[in-house]
XYZ file of C-alpha atoms in Angstrom:
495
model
C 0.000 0.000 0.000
C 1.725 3.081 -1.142
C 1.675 6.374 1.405
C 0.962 9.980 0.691
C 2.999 11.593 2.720
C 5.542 13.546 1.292
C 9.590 12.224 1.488
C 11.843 14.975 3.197
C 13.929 16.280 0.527
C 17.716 14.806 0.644
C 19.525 18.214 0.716
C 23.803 18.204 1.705
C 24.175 19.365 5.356
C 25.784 22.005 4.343
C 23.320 23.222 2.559
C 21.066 22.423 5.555
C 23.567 24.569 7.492
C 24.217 27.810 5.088
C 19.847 27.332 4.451
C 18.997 27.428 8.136
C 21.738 29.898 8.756
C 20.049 32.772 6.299
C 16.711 31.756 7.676
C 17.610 32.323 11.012
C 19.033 36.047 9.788
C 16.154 36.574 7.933
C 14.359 36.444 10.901
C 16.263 38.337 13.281
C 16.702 41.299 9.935
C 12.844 41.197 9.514
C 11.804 41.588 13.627
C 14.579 44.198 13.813
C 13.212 46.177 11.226
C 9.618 46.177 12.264
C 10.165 46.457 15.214
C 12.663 49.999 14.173
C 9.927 50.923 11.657
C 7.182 51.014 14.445
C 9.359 52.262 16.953
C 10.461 55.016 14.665
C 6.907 55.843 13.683
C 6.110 56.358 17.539
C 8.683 58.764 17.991
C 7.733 60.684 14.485
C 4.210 60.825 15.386
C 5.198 62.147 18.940
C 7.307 64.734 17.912
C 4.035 65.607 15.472
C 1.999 65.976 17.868
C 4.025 67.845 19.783
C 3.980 70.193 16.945
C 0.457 69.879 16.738
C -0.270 70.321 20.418
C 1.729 74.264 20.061
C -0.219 74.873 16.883
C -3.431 74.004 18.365
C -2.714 76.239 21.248
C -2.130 79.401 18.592
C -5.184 78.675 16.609
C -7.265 78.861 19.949
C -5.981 81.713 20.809
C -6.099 83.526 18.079
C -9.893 82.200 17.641
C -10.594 83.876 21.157
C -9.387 87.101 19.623
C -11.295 86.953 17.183
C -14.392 85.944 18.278
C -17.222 85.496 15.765
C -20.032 88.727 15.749
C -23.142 89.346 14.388
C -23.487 91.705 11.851
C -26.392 94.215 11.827
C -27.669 93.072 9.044
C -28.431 89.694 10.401
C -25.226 87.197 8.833
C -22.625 86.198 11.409
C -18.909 87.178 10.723
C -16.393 84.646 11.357
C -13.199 85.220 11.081
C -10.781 82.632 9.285
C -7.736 81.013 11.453
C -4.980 82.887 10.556
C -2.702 82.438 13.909
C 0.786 83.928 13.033
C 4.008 81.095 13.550
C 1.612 78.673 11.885
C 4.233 76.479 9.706
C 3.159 75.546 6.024
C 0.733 73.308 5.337
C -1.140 73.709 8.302
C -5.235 73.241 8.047
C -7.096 75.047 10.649
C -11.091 75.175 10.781
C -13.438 76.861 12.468
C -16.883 75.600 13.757
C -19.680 77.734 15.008
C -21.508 76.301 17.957
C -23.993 75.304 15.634
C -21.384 73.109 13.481
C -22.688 74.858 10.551
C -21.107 78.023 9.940
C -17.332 77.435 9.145
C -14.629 78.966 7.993
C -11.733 76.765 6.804
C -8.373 77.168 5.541
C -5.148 76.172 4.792
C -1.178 77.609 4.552
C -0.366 76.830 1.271
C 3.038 75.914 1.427
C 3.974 77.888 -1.865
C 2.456 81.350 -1.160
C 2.088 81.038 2.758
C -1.371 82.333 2.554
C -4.451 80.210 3.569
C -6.808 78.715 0.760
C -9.800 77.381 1.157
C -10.414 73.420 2.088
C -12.882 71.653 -0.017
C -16.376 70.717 1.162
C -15.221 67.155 1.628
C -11.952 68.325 3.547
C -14.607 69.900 5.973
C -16.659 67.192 6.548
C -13.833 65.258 7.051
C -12.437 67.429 9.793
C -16.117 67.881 11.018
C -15.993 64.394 12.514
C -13.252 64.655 14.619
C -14.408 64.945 18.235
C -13.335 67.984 20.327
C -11.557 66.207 22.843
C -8.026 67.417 22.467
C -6.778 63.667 21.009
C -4.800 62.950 17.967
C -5.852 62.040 14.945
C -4.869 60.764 12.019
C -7.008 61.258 8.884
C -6.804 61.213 5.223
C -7.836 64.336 3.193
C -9.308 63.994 -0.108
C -6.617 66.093 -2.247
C -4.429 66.854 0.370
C -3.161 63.279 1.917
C -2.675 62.058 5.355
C -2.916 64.521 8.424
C -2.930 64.553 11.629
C -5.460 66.585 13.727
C -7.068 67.511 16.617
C -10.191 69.268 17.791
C -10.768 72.025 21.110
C -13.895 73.733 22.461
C -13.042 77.413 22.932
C -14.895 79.233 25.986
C -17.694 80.373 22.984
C -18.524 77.187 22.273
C -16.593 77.495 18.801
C -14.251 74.281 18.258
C -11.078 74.862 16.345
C -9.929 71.915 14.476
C -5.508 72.158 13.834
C -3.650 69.742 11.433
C -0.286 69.140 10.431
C 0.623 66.625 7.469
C 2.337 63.165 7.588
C 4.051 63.477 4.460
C 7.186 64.243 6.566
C 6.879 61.528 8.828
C 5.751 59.108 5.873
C 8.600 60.198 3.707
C 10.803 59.146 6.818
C 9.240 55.671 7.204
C 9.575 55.266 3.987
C 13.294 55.878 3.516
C 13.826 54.356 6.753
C 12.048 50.780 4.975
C 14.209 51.266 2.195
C 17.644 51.357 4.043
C 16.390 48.859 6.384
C 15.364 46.501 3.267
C 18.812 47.606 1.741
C 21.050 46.508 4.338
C 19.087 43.527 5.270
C 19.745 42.301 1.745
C 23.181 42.847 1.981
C 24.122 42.064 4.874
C 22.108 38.468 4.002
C 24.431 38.213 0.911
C 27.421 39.264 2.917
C 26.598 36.422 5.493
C 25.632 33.699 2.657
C 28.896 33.767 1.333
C 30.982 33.878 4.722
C 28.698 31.566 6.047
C 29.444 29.028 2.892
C 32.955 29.621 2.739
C 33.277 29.027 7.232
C 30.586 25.969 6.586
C 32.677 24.762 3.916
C 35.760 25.028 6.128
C 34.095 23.475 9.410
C 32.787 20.234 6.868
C 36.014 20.017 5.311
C 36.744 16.867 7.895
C 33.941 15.411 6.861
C 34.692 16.322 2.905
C 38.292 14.434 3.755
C 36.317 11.127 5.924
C 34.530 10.826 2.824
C 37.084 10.657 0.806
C 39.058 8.058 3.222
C 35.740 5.941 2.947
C 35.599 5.716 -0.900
C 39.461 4.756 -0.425
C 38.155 1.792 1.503
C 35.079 1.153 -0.725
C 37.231 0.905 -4.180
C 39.383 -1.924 -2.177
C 38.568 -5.717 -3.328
C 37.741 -6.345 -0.110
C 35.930 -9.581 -0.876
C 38.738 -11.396 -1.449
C 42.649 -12.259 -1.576
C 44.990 -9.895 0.788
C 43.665 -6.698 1.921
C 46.133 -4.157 3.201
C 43.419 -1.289 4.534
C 45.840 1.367 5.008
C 43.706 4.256 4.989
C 42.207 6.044 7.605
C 41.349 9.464 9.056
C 44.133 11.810 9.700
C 44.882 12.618 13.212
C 44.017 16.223 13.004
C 40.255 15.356 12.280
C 40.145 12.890 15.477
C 40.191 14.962 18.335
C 37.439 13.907 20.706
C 36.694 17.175 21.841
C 34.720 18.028 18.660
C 31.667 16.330 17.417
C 33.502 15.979 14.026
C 36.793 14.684 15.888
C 34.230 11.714 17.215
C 33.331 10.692 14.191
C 36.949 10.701 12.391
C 38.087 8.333 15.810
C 35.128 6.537 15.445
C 36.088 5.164 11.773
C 39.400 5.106 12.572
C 38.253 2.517 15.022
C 35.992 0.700 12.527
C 38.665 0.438 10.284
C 41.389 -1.521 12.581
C 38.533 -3.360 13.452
C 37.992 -4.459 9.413
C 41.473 -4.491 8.946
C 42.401 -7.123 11.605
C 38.991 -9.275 10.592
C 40.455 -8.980 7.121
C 43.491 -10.078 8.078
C 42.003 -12.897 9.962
C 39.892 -13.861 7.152
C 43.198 -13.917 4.656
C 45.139 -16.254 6.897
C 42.049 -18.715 6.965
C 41.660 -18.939 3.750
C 45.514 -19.313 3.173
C 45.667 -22.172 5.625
C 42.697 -23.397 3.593
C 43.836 -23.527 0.286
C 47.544 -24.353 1.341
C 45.448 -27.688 2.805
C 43.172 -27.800 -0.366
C 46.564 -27.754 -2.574
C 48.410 -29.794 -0.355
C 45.449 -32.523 -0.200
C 45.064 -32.453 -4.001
C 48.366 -33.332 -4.381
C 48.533 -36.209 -1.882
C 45.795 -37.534 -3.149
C 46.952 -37.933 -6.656
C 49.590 -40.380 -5.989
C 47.272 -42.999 -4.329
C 44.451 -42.341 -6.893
C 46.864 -42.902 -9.927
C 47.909 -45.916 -7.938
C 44.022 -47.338 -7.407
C 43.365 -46.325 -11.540
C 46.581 -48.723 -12.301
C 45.609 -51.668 -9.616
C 42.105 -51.278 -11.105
C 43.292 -51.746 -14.448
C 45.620 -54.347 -13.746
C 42.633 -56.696 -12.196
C 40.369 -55.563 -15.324
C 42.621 -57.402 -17.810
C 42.073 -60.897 -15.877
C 39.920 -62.636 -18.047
C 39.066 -65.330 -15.556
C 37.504 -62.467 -13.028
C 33.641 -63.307 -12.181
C 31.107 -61.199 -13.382
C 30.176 -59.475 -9.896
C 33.901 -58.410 -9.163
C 34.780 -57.306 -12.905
C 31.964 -54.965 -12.083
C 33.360 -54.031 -8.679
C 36.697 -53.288 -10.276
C 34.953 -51.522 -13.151
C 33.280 -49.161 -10.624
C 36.817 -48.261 -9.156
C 38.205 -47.713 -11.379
C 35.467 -45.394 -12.506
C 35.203 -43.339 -9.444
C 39.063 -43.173 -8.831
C 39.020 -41.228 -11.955
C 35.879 -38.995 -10.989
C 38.235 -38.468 -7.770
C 41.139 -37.547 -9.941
C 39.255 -35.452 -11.720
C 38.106 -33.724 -8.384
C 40.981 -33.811 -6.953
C 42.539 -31.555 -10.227
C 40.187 -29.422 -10.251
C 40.438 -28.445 -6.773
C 44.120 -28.270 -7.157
C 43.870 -25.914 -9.871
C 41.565 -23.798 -7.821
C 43.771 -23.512 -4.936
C 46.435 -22.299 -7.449
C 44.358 -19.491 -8.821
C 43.276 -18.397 -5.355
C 46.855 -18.467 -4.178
C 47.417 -15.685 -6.918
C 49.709 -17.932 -9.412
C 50.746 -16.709 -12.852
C 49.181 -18.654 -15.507
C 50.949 -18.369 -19.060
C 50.704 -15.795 -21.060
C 51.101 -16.824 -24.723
C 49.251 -15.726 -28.085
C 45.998 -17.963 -28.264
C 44.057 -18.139 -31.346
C 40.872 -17.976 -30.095
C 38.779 -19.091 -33.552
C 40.657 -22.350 -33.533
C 40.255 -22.734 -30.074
C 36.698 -22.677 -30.647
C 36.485 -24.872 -33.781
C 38.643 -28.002 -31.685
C 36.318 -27.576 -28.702
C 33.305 -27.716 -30.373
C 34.290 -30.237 -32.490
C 35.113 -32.431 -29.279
C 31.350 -31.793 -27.821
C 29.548 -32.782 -31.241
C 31.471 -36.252 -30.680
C 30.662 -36.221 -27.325
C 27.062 -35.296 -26.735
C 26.071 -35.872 -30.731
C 22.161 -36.121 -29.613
C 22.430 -32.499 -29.448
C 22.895 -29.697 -32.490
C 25.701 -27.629 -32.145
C 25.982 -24.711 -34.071
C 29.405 -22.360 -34.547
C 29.461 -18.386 -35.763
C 32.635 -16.623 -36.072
C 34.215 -14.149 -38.035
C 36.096 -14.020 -40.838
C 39.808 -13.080 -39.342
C 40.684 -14.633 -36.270
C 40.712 -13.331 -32.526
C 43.932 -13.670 -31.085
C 44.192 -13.411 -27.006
C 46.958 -13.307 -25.072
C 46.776 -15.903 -22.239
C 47.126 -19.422 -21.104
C 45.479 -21.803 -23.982
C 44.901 -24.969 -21.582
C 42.784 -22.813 -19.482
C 41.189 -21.172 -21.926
C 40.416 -24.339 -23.787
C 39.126 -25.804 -20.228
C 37.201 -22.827 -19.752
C 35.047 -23.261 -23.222
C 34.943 -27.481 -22.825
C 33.227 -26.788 -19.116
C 30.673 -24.301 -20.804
C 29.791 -26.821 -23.482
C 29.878 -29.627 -20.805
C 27.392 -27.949 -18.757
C 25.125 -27.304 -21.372
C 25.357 -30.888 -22.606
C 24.804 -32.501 -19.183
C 22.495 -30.214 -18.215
C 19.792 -30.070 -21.016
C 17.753 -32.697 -22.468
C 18.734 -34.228 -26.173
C 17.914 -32.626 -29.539
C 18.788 -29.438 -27.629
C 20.434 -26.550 -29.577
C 23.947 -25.352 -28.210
C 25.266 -22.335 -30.328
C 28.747 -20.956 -30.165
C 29.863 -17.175 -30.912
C 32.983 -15.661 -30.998
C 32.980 -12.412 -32.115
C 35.614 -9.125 -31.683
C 35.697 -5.624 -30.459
C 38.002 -3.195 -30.109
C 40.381 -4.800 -27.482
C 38.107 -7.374 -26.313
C 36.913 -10.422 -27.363
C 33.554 -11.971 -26.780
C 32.585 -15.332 -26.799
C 28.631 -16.289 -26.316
C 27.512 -20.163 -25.705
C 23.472 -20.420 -25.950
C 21.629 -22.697 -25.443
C 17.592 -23.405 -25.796
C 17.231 -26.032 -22.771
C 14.851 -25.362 -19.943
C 17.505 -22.954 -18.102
C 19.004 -22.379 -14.615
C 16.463 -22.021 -11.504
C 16.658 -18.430 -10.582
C 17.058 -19.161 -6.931
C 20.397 -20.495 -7.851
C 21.638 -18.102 -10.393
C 23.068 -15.908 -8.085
C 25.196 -18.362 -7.052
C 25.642 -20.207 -10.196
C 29.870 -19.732 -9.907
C 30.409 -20.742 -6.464
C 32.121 -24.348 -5.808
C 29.951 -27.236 -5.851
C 26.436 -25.130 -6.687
C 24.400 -27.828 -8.325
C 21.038 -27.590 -10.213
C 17.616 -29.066 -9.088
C 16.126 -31.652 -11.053
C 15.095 -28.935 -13.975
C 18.612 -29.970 -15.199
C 19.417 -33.412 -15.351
C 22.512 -34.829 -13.872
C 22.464 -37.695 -15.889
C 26.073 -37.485 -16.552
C 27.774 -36.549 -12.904
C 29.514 -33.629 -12.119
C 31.779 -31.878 -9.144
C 30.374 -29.030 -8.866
C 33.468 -27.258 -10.140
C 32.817 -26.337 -13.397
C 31.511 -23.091 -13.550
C 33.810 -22.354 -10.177
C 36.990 -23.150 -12.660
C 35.005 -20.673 -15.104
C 35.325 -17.964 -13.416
C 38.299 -18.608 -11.623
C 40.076 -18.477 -14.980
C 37.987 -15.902 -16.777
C 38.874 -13.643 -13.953
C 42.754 -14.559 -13.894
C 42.811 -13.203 -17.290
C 41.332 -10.388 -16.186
C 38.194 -10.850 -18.346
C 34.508 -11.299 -17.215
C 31.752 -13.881 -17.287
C 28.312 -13.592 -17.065
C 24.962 -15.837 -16.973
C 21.377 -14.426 -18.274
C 19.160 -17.602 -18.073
C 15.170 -18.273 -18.546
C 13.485 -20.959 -19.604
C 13.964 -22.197 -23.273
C 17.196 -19.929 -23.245
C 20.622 -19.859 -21.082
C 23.390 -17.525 -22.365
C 26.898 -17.252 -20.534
C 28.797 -14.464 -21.854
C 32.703 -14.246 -21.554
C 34.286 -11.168 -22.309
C 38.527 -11.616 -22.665
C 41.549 -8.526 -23.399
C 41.830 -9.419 -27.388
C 45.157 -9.122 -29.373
C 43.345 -8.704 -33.176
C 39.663 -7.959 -33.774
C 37.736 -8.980 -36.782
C 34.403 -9.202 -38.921
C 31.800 -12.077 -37.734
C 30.711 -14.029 -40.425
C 28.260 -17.355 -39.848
C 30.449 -20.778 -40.175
């Protein structure tokens, strides 16, 4: 059942690092500039209404000068706020008692005379409640103010504003440096930060590079000499870092010495293997000659001719065990083989020809090309190598079963393919196909014996001439495919 949930995206730690490290001074950059913004604001808007405070104060005054009077002739006059020391821009209105006789104005900055506010200004500054507070409104025309209202002893209310565009312009620039540094100092801290996270990891960059050391070793077999390991500046156990470096440093003695334990087993092992295969050689050759010495009595009875028959039959299965685990041991221990010029097509005719007299219930079939592959090797192992391969898939499949045979060349290699159509290898044993004495189920007959070795000695050899060999088997086809360093390539043609 397959999940939803999202995988947590791989990143390098020290991108982690450098990506939490700018997050972290994003942060701190964005609450230290709203919180200077605001803060600045405050102090703007008190100094404004300071301002405002000693401008309201002149336009009451000068309103109780000037009170409003009646005219004979029935209007009431009502004199505009003009208080002197008024600074530009400055709105001042007048209310009647009656909040319906006005007169408005304001100091034009340009001309320092007061013009008249717009019927929507008024109403605007109508609203605001003659309680001595602060204000801030937005005039139609004129932009953002701030005001406040006062009752005069008459019962007049004087409304006073002063605009923001100072204190707006000042936010503003103030957002823009803030913004400007934040940026840069981000940028400036980005790249220190990558080239001090860079430094910091650069142990780890260096126990990485110790572990691929180890990983490209052929640790799986032969002598290992594991000299690598951390250097002793990156192991000092004060430092999380340091941990780790003694920590693998510790692993890799540990491997090292297991290593070394595992070579000199399987030394002793093979030295026994080789020295057994030998021993045993002498007394076998010995039982093969008795057993052939009793066979050519003529006056033997039926029942021990056949017991001597059978001796002599499995001392010679025995001797052929006993070889090939002799010649194993050899190419474990690491010995030379030769290394003359082998002629690989003719090679290939001589051993096929040997299996169609051998298993001729079975059709054999040969392509190779037109100029032949030379390889540089040992030509009894190499000949070995291809008789096992056509042995197995003799013994192994069932007659009237189709063996073909390809040798064919590439630029310094040579490739050789044997096929056959038989009923193939189990899977659960391909894997192991190579190993000594891995033998097939009862999908491939054993009618004709077998160590065990064969395909062992395959790639024991193979491998000693520093080619490859590999199996791709299903049922009605099994392909092993042998690749070898070639001398001469050719053409393929169909023989």
């Amino acid at each position: 059942m397959s999940s939803n949930r999202p995988r947590n995206l791989a990143l390098p730690l020290r991108t982690k690092l450098i990506a939490g490290q700018l997050a972290l001074l994003t942060t701190m950059c964005l609450v230290i500039g709203v919180v200077t913004v605001f803060s600045l604001r405050a102090f703007l808007l008190d100094q404004l209404d300071n301002q405002l405070a000693a401008a309201s104060e002149r336009s009451r005054d000068f309103a109780k000068q000037n009170p409003i009077t009646l005219l004979p002739y029935g209007p009431r006059l009502i004199p505009p706020i003009e208080a002197p020391g008024q600074r530009d821009g400055t709105v001042a209105v007048r209310f009647g008692p009656d909040r319906q006789t006005v007169t408005a104005g304001r100091l034009a900055p340009e001309s320092a005379t007061s013009e008249p506010l717009t019927a929507s200004q008024i109403r605007s500054l109508a609203a605001i409640p003659a309680d001595g507070r602060f204000y801030s409104r937005d005039l139609a025309g004129l932009g953002g103010y701030r005001v406040t209202a006062s009752a005069t002893a008459t019962g007049d209310v004087v409304v006073t504003g002063l605009p923001l565009g100072e204190v707006n312009d000042t936010l503003t620039t103030a957002v823009v440096v803030l913004v400007a540094l934040s940026l840069s100092g981000l940028a400036i801290a980005g790249v220190a930060g990558t080239a001090v996270v860079r430094r910091m990891l650069r142990p780890l960059d260096r126990m990485v590079t110790t572990a691929g050391e180890v990983v490209e070793l052929p640790l799986d077999r032969g002598e290992v000499v594991l000299s690598s390991r951390v250097a002793e500046t990156d192991t000092d156990p004060r430092t999380e870092v340091g941990q780790v470096g003694a920590a693998l440093n510790r692993m890799l003695g540990h491997i090292d010495n297991a290593l070394a334990a595992r070579h000199a087993t399987e030394t002793r092992v093979r030295q026994f293997v080789a020295d057994a295969s030998h021993e045993l050689r002498t007394p076998l050759a010995s039982i093969r000659g008795y057993a052939e010495l009793a066979a050519r009595e003529t006056e033997t009875p039926g029942e021990l001719a056949h017991a001597i028959e059978r001796i002599g039959s499995e001392a010679r299965r025995m001797t052929t065990l006993v070889d090939d685990l002799l010649l194993l041991a050899r190419l474990d221990s690491g010995r030379p083989l030769e290394r003359t010029a082998v002629d690989l097509s003719r090679l290939v005719v001589d051993t096929v020809s040997d299996a169609q007299v051998s298993g001729p219930e079975h059709h054999w079939k040969l392509v190779l090309p037109v100029e032949p592959v030379i390889a540089v090797g040992d030509e009894a192992r190499l000949h070995q190598v291809l008789a096992n391969l056509l042995a197995n898939g003799r013994s192994h499949t069932p007659p009237g079963t189709t063996v073909v045979v390809e040798l064919a060349a590439e630029p310094s290699m040579a490739i050789l393919h044997v096929v056959d159509d038989g009923p193939g290898i189990p899977a659960i044993i391909q894997p192991g196909v190579f190993e000594r004495f891995t033998r097939g189920d009862g999908s491939r007959s054993r009618s004709a014996g077998g160590t065990g070795l064969g395909l062992a000695i395959v790639a024991a050899v193979v491998q000693a001439h520093h080619g490859t060999v590999q199996l791709h088997s299903e049922p009605g086809r099994t392909a092993f495919t042998i690749t070898l360093p070639a001398a001469q390539s050719g053409t393929c043609a169909a023989a």
